[in-house]
Coordinates of C-alpha atoms in Angstrom, one line a residue:
X8 CA -15.6 -29.2 -54.5
X9 CA -12.8 -26.7 -54.8
X10 CA -14.2 -24.7 -51.8
X11 CA -13.2 -28.2 -49.8
X12 CA -10.1 -29.0 -51.8
X13 CA -9.4 -25.0 -52.1
X14 CA -9.9 -23.8 -48.5
X15 CA -11.2 -27.4 -46.0
X16 CA -8.7 -29.5 -46.2
X17 CA -5.5 -27.1 -45.8
X18 CA -6.7 -25.0 -43.2
X19 CA -7.7 -28.5 -41.4
X20 CA -3.7 -29.9 -42.1
X21 CA -2.3 -26.9 -40.9
X22 CA -4.5 -27.5 -37.3
X23 CA -3.6 -31.9 -37.3
X24 CA -0.8 -31.5 -40.3
X25 CA 2.6 -32.7 -39.3
X26 CA 5.3 -29.8 -38.4
X27 CA 8.5 -29.4 -40.1
X28 CA 11.1 -29.3 -37.7
X29 CA 14.5 -27.1 -38.8
X30 CA 17.4 -29.9 -39.4
X31 CA 19.7 -28.0 -37.2
X32 CA 17.2 -27.6 -34.7
X33 CA 19.5 -30.6 -33.0
X34 CA 23.0 -30.9 -33.3
X35 CA 24.0 -35.0 -32.5
X36 CA 27.7 -35.3 -31.4
X37 CA 29.8 -37.0 -33.6
X38 CA 31.3 -38.9 -30.3
X39 CA 28.3 -40.3 -28.2
X40 CA 25.2 -39.6 -30.4
X41 CA 23.7 -37.2 -28.0
X42 CA 21.4 -34.4 -29.1
X43 CA 21.8 -31.7 -28.0
X44 CA 19.6 -28.3 -28.2
X45 CA 21.4 -26.1 -31.2
X46 CA 20.4 -23.0 -28.6
X47 CA 22.2 -25.2 -25.7
X48 CA 25.3 -26.0 -28.0
X49 CA 25.4 -21.9 -28.2
X50 CA 26.1 -20.5 -24.9
X51 CA 28.4 -23.7 -24.7
X52 CA 31.0 -22.1 -27.1
X53 CA 30.0 -25.5 -29.4
X54 CA 31.0 -28.0 -26.3
X55 CA 29.2 -30.7 -25.8
X56 CA 28.0 -30.6 -22.3
X57 CA 27.9 -34.2 -22.3
X58 CA 31.3 -36.0 -23.2
X59 CA 33.1 -32.4 -24.3
X60 CA 33.4 -32.9 -28.1
X61 CA 35.0 -29.9 -29.4
X62 CA 32.5 -29.2 -32.2
X63 CA 33.5 -26.6 -34.9
X64 CA 33.5 -22.8 -33.9
X65 CA 32.1 -19.9 -36.3
X66 CA 35.0 -17.6 -36.9
X67 CA 33.5 -14.7 -35.9
X68 CA 31.8 -16.4 -33.2
X69 CA 35.3 -17.1 -31.8
X70 CA 36.8 -13.3 -32.3
X71 CA 33.3 -12.5 -30.0
X72 CA 34.7 -15.1 -27.3
X73 CA 38.5 -14.3 -27.3
X74 CA 38.2 -10.3 -27.7
X75 CA 37.6 -8.1 -24.2
X76 CA 33.5 -7.8 -24.1
X77 CA 32.8 -9.0 -27.9
X78 CA 34.9 -5.9 -29.2
X79 CA 36.8 -5.5 -32.0
X80 CA 38.4 -3.8 -34.9
X81 CA 37.5 -5.9 -38.4
X82 CA 40.3 -5.5 -40.7
X83 CA 39.2 -5.4 -43.8
X84 CA 39.1 -8.2 -46.7
X85 CA 41.7 -7.9 -48.9
X86 CA 40.2 -7.5 -53.6
X87 CA 42.5 -9.9 -54.7
X88 CA 42.1 -11.6 -58.5
X89 CA 38.6 -13.7 -58.6
X90 CA 39.6 -17.7 -61.0
X91 CA 42.5 -17.0 -62.1
X92 CA 43.2 -20.4 -63.7
X93 CA 39.1 -20.4 -64.8
X94 CA 39.7 -23.2 -63.2
X95 CA 36.9 -25.9 -63.6
X96 CA 35.6 -29.2 -61.8
X97 CA 31.5 -30.4 -61.2
X98 CA 30.9 -26.7 -61.6
X99 CA 32.9 -23.3 -61.7
X100 CA 35.4 -22.2 -59.2
X101 CA 33.5 -18.6 -59.5
X102 CA 30.0 -20.3 -58.5
X103 CA 31.8 -22.6 -55.5
X104 CA 32.7 -18.9 -54.1
X105 CA 29.2 -17.4 -54.8
X106 CA 27.9 -20.3 -52.6
X107 CA 30.2 -20.4 -50.2
X108 CA 30.3 -16.3 -49.4
X109 CA 26.4 -16.9 -49.1
X110 CA 26.8 -19.9 -47.1
X111 CA 29.4 -17.8 -44.6
X112 CA 28.1 -14.6 -45.0
X113 CA 32.3 -13.6 -45.5
X114 CA 34.2 -12.7 -48.4
X115 CA 36.8 -16.0 -48.4
X116 CA 38.1 -18.2 -45.4
X117 CA 40.3 -15.9 -43.7
X118 CA 38.4 -12.7 -41.2
X119 CA 40.6 -10.9 -38.9
X120 CA 40.2 -8.1 -35.8
X121 CA 42.4 -5.8 -33.2
X122 CA 41.3 -6.6 -30.0
X123 CA 42.6 -6.2 -26.4
X124 CA 42.0 -9.5 -24.1
X125 CA 42.4 -8.7 -20.6
X126 CA 43.5 -4.9 -21.6
X127 CA 46.5 -6.3 -24.4
X128 CA 46.0 -5.1 -27.2
X129 CA 46.6 -8.2 -30.1
X130 CA 45.7 -9.1 -34.2
X131 CA 43.6 -11.8 -34.0
X132 CA 43.4 -14.5 -36.8
X133 CA 40.7 -17.5 -37.6
X134 CA 39.9 -19.3 -40.7
X135 CA 36.0 -20.3 -41.4
X136 CA 36.3 -24.0 -42.3
X137 CA 32.4 -23.8 -43.5
X138 CA 34.9 -22.0 -46.5
X139 CA 35.6 -24.4 -48.7
X140 CA 36.9 -26.3 -46.4
X141 CA 38.9 -23.4 -45.0
X142 CA 41.4 -23.7 -47.6
X143 CA 44.3 -21.4 -48.3
X144 CA 43.6 -19.4 -51.5
X145 CA 45.4 -15.7 -52.4
X146 CA 43.0 -13.7 -50.6
X147 CA 42.8 -15.7 -47.4
X148 CA 46.9 -15.9 -47.8
X149 CA 46.7 -11.8 -48.2
X150 CA 44.2 -11.4 -45.5
X151 CA 47.4 -13.0 -43.4
X152 CA 49.8 -11.1 -44.3
X153 CA 47.7 -7.9 -43.4
X154 CA 47.0 -9.0 -40.9
X155 CA 50.5 -9.8 -39.9
X156 CA 51.1 -6.3 -41.7
X157 CA 48.9 -4.2 -39.2
X158 CA 50.4 -6.9 -35.8
X159 CA 53.9 -5.1 -37.3
X160 CA 52.5 -1.6 -36.9
X161 CA 50.6 -1.8 -33.8
X162 CA 53.7 -4.1 -32.4
X163 CA 51.5 -6.7 -30.7
X164 CA 51.2 -10.0 -30.8
X165 CA 48.7 -11.9 -33.5
X166 CA 47.3 -15.0 -32.1
X167 CA 46.0 -17.5 -35.1
X168 CA 43.4 -20.0 -35.0
X169 CA 44.0 -22.4 -38.3
X170 CA 40.8 -24.9 -39.5
X171 CA 41.5 -26.0 -42.7
X172 CA 41.8 -28.3 -45.0
X173 CA 45.3 -27.8 -46.8
X174 CA 46.1 -25.4 -50.2
X175 CA 42.9 -24.8 -52.9
X176 CA 43.2 -26.4 -55.4
X177 CA 41.3 -24.2 -57.7
X178 CA 44.4 -21.6 -57.4
X179 CA 47.0 -24.2 -57.9
X180 CA 50.1 -23.0 -57.9
X181 CA 49.0 -19.4 -56.8
X182 CA 47.6 -21.3 -53.6
X183 CA 51.0 -22.9 -52.7
X184 CA 53.1 -19.5 -52.5
X185 CA 51.0 -18.1 -50.0
X186 CA 52.4 -20.3 -47.8
X187 CA 56.1 -18.5 -48.0
X188 CA 54.3 -15.7 -47.6
X189 CA 52.9 -15.7 -44.9
X190 CA 56.5 -17.5 -43.5
X191 CA 58.0 -14.0 -44.8
X192 CA 56.3 -12.2 -42.0
X193 CA 56.7 -14.8 -39.4
X194 CA 60.2 -14.1 -39.4
X195 CA 59.8 -10.6 -39.0
X196 CA 57.7 -10.6 -36.3
X197 CA 60.5 -12.2 -34.7
X198 CA 62.9 -10.2 -35.0
X199 CA 60.4 -7.4 -34.1
X200 CA 60.7 -9.0 -30.6
X201 CA 56.7 -9.6 -31.0
X202 CA 54.9 -13.2 -30.6
X203 CA 53.0 -15.3 -32.8
X204 CA 50.8 -17.8 -31.0
X205 CA 48.7 -20.6 -32.7
X206 CA 45.7 -22.1 -31.3
X207 CA 45.4 -25.4 -33.6
X208 CA 41.5 -26.3 -34.6
X209 CA 40.0 -29.1 -35.6
X210 CA 41.0 -30.1 -38.9
X211 CA 44.9 -28.3 -39.4
X212 CA 45.8 -30.1 -42.3
X213 CA 48.0 -29.9 -45.1
X214 CA 50.0 -26.9 -46.7
X215 CA 48.2 -24.9 -43.8
X216 CA 50.2 -27.6 -41.6
X217 CA 53.2 -27.6 -43.0
X218 CA 53.2 -24.1 -42.9
X219 CA 52.2 -20.7 -40.8
X220 CA 50.2 -23.0 -38.2
X221 CA 53.2 -25.1 -36.6
X222 CA 56.0 -21.9 -37.4
X223 CA 54.5 -20.6 -33.7
X224 CA 56.9 -19.1 -30.9
X225 CA 53.7 -21.7 -28.6
X226 CA 51.3 -23.6 -30.1
X227 CA 48.1 -24.9 -28.4
X228 CA 46.0 -27.0 -28.9
X229 CA 41.6 -27.8 -28.6
X230 CA 41.1 -31.1 -27.4
X231 CA 40.9 -34.0 -30.0
X232 CA 41.4 -31.5 -32.3
X233 CA 42.6 -33.4 -36.0
X234 CA 47.0 -32.0 -37.0
X235 CA 48.5 -33.3 -39.7
X236 CA 50.0 -33.5 -43.2
X237 CA 48.4 -36.1 -45.4
X238 CA 45.2 -37.8 -43.9
X239 CA 45.8 -41.6 -41.9
X240 CA 44.3 -43.1 -44.7
X241 CA 46.9 -42.3 -47.8
X242 CA 49.8 -42.5 -44.8
X243 CA 48.7 -46.1 -44.4
X244 CA 48.2 -46.7 -47.8
X245 CA 52.0 -45.6 -49.1
X246 CA 53.6 -46.8 -45.6
X247 CA 51.3 -50.5 -45.7
X248 CA 51.4 -50.3 -42.2
X249 CA 48.8 -49.7 -39.2
X250 CA 48.6 -46.1 -37.9
X251 CA 48.1 -46.4 -33.1
X252 CA 45.5 -45.5 -31.9
X253 CA 44.6 -41.0 -31.5
X254 CA 47.5 -40.7 -33.9
X255 CA 47.5 -37.4 -35.5
X256 CA 45.0 -36.2 -32.0
X257 CA 46.2 -32.6 -30.0
X258 CA 46.7 -34.7 -27.4
X259 CA 49.1 -37.8 -29.5
X260 CA 50.7 -34.3 -31.1
X261 CA 52.0 -33.6 -27.5
X262 CA 52.5 -37.2 -25.8
X263 CA 55.3 -36.0 -29.0
X264 CA 56.1 -32.7 -28.6
X265 CA 54.9 -31.2 -31.5
X266 CA 52.1 -29.2 -29.0
X267 CA 53.0 -27.3 -26.2
X268 CA 49.7 -28.1 -24.4
X269 CA 45.9 -28.6 -25.6
X270 CA 43.9 -26.3 -23.4
X271 CA 39.7 -27.1 -23.3
X272 CA 37.7 -24.5 -25.7
X273 CA 36.9 -22.3 -22.6
X274 CA 40.3 -21.9 -21.4
X275 CA 41.4 -20.9 -24.2
X276 CA 41.2 -17.0 -23.9
X277 CA 42.7 -17.3 -20.4
X278 CA 45.4 -19.0 -20.8
X279 CA 46.8 -16.5 -23.6
X280 CA 46.3 -13.8 -21.8
X281 CA 48.2 -15.0 -19.4
X282 CA 51.0 -16.5 -21.9
X283 CA 51.3 -13.2 -23.8
X284 CA 51.5 -11.2 -20.7
X285 CA 54.2 -13.5 -19.5
X286 CA 56.0 -13.4 -23.3
X287 CA 55.3 -9.2 -23.1
X288 CA 56.6 -8.2 -19.8
X289 CA 53.1 -7.0 -19.2
X290 CA 51.5 -6.9 -15.7
X291 CA 49.2 -9.7 -14.2
X292 CA 45.8 -8.5 -14.2
X293 CA 45.1 -9.0 -9.8
X294 CA 43.0 -12.1 -9.4
X295 CA 39.2 -11.0 -8.2
X296 CA 39.4 -13.2 -5.4
X297 CA 43.1 -12.1 -4.1
X298 CA 43.8 -8.9 -2.6
X299 CA 47.2 -6.9 -3.6
X300 CA 49.4 -7.2 -0.2
X301 CA 49.0 -4.5 1.8
X302 CA 52.7 -2.3 2.9
X303 CA 53.9 -2.7 6.2
X304 CA 53.1 1.2 6.6
X305 CA 49.6 -0.1 6.0
X306 CA 49.3 -2.0 8.5
X307 CA 51.1 -0.6 10.9
X308 CA 48.4 2.3 10.4
X309 CA 45.2 0.2 11.1
X310 CA 47.0 -1.2 14.3
X311 CA 45.8 0.1 17.3
X312 CA 47.6 2.2 19.3
X313 CA 47.4 1.3 23.2
X314 CA 48.5 3.6 25.7
X315 CA 51.3 3.0 28.3
X316 CA 52.6 4.4 31.2
X317 CA 56.2 4.4 31.3
X318 CA 56.3 1.6 34.0
X319 CA 55.5 -0.6 31.3
X320 CA 57.7 1.2 28.4
X321 CA 59.6 -2.2 27.1
X322 CA 63.6 -1.7 29.1
X323 CA 65.4 -1.2 25.8
X324 CA 68.1 -4.2 24.8
X325 CA 71.8 -3.2 25.0

């Protein structure tokens, strides 16, 4: 009996039993409900092919997509005090940090890199929303400041991709202090005459939208991105009015002058390169489909010469 139970039945179940399918094998479009194979979604830069809905893009993938050939130099992660307030809600803050580090493979929500975009050197900063909702804490604030320091040192532009629910409540006022610190660095960039561009992704809310996310020289937003300070429900309960459809979306903010342009994710690297070259005075990259116009001398050299008799030579006009 043990032989049947321990050997035969498991073998039969393995041959005909139901196989477990990974939960993330198929991803559901939040807009249409369509199911997309995860590798197809990844190849399409986390944009649903059928609907164009922009899913959240991992921070590492965004940096690799931005820089030339996906190559860049990682900026070091700053070391700051862990759990300075000894905060605890349903679990310890230190335990939450461990869980999110294991889930994302990052020390905190911010990663930054230095590389080139169409040959133009720049510093890029990305917030990883999967790490505690991209919340801004001491480590994140210090990482952003060090990225600004590198941009000032190398005298190059800085582009930031915020994705955050706001300040990190587990660090209280220490989290809020990161907003004015980053604002000071933005002013230093302006004094140095260096471009600072913000690419608003879904979502950009809370204290992040109230500070450095809305202080750029230019503001680009991805389609459908939620951008605002307080949530829609909180605002409606406060003012006791119904908000218009599409409120706090990138398209709504574009119509009301809060965003300079809405750009699809596939076009962001090219758009950033074009804008940064205009802002820095760098020469534009020639399109491979177009040839540079030739000088008159070159055209004349290529024109076949014909031998003219003296009688056929043109008479000079007086």
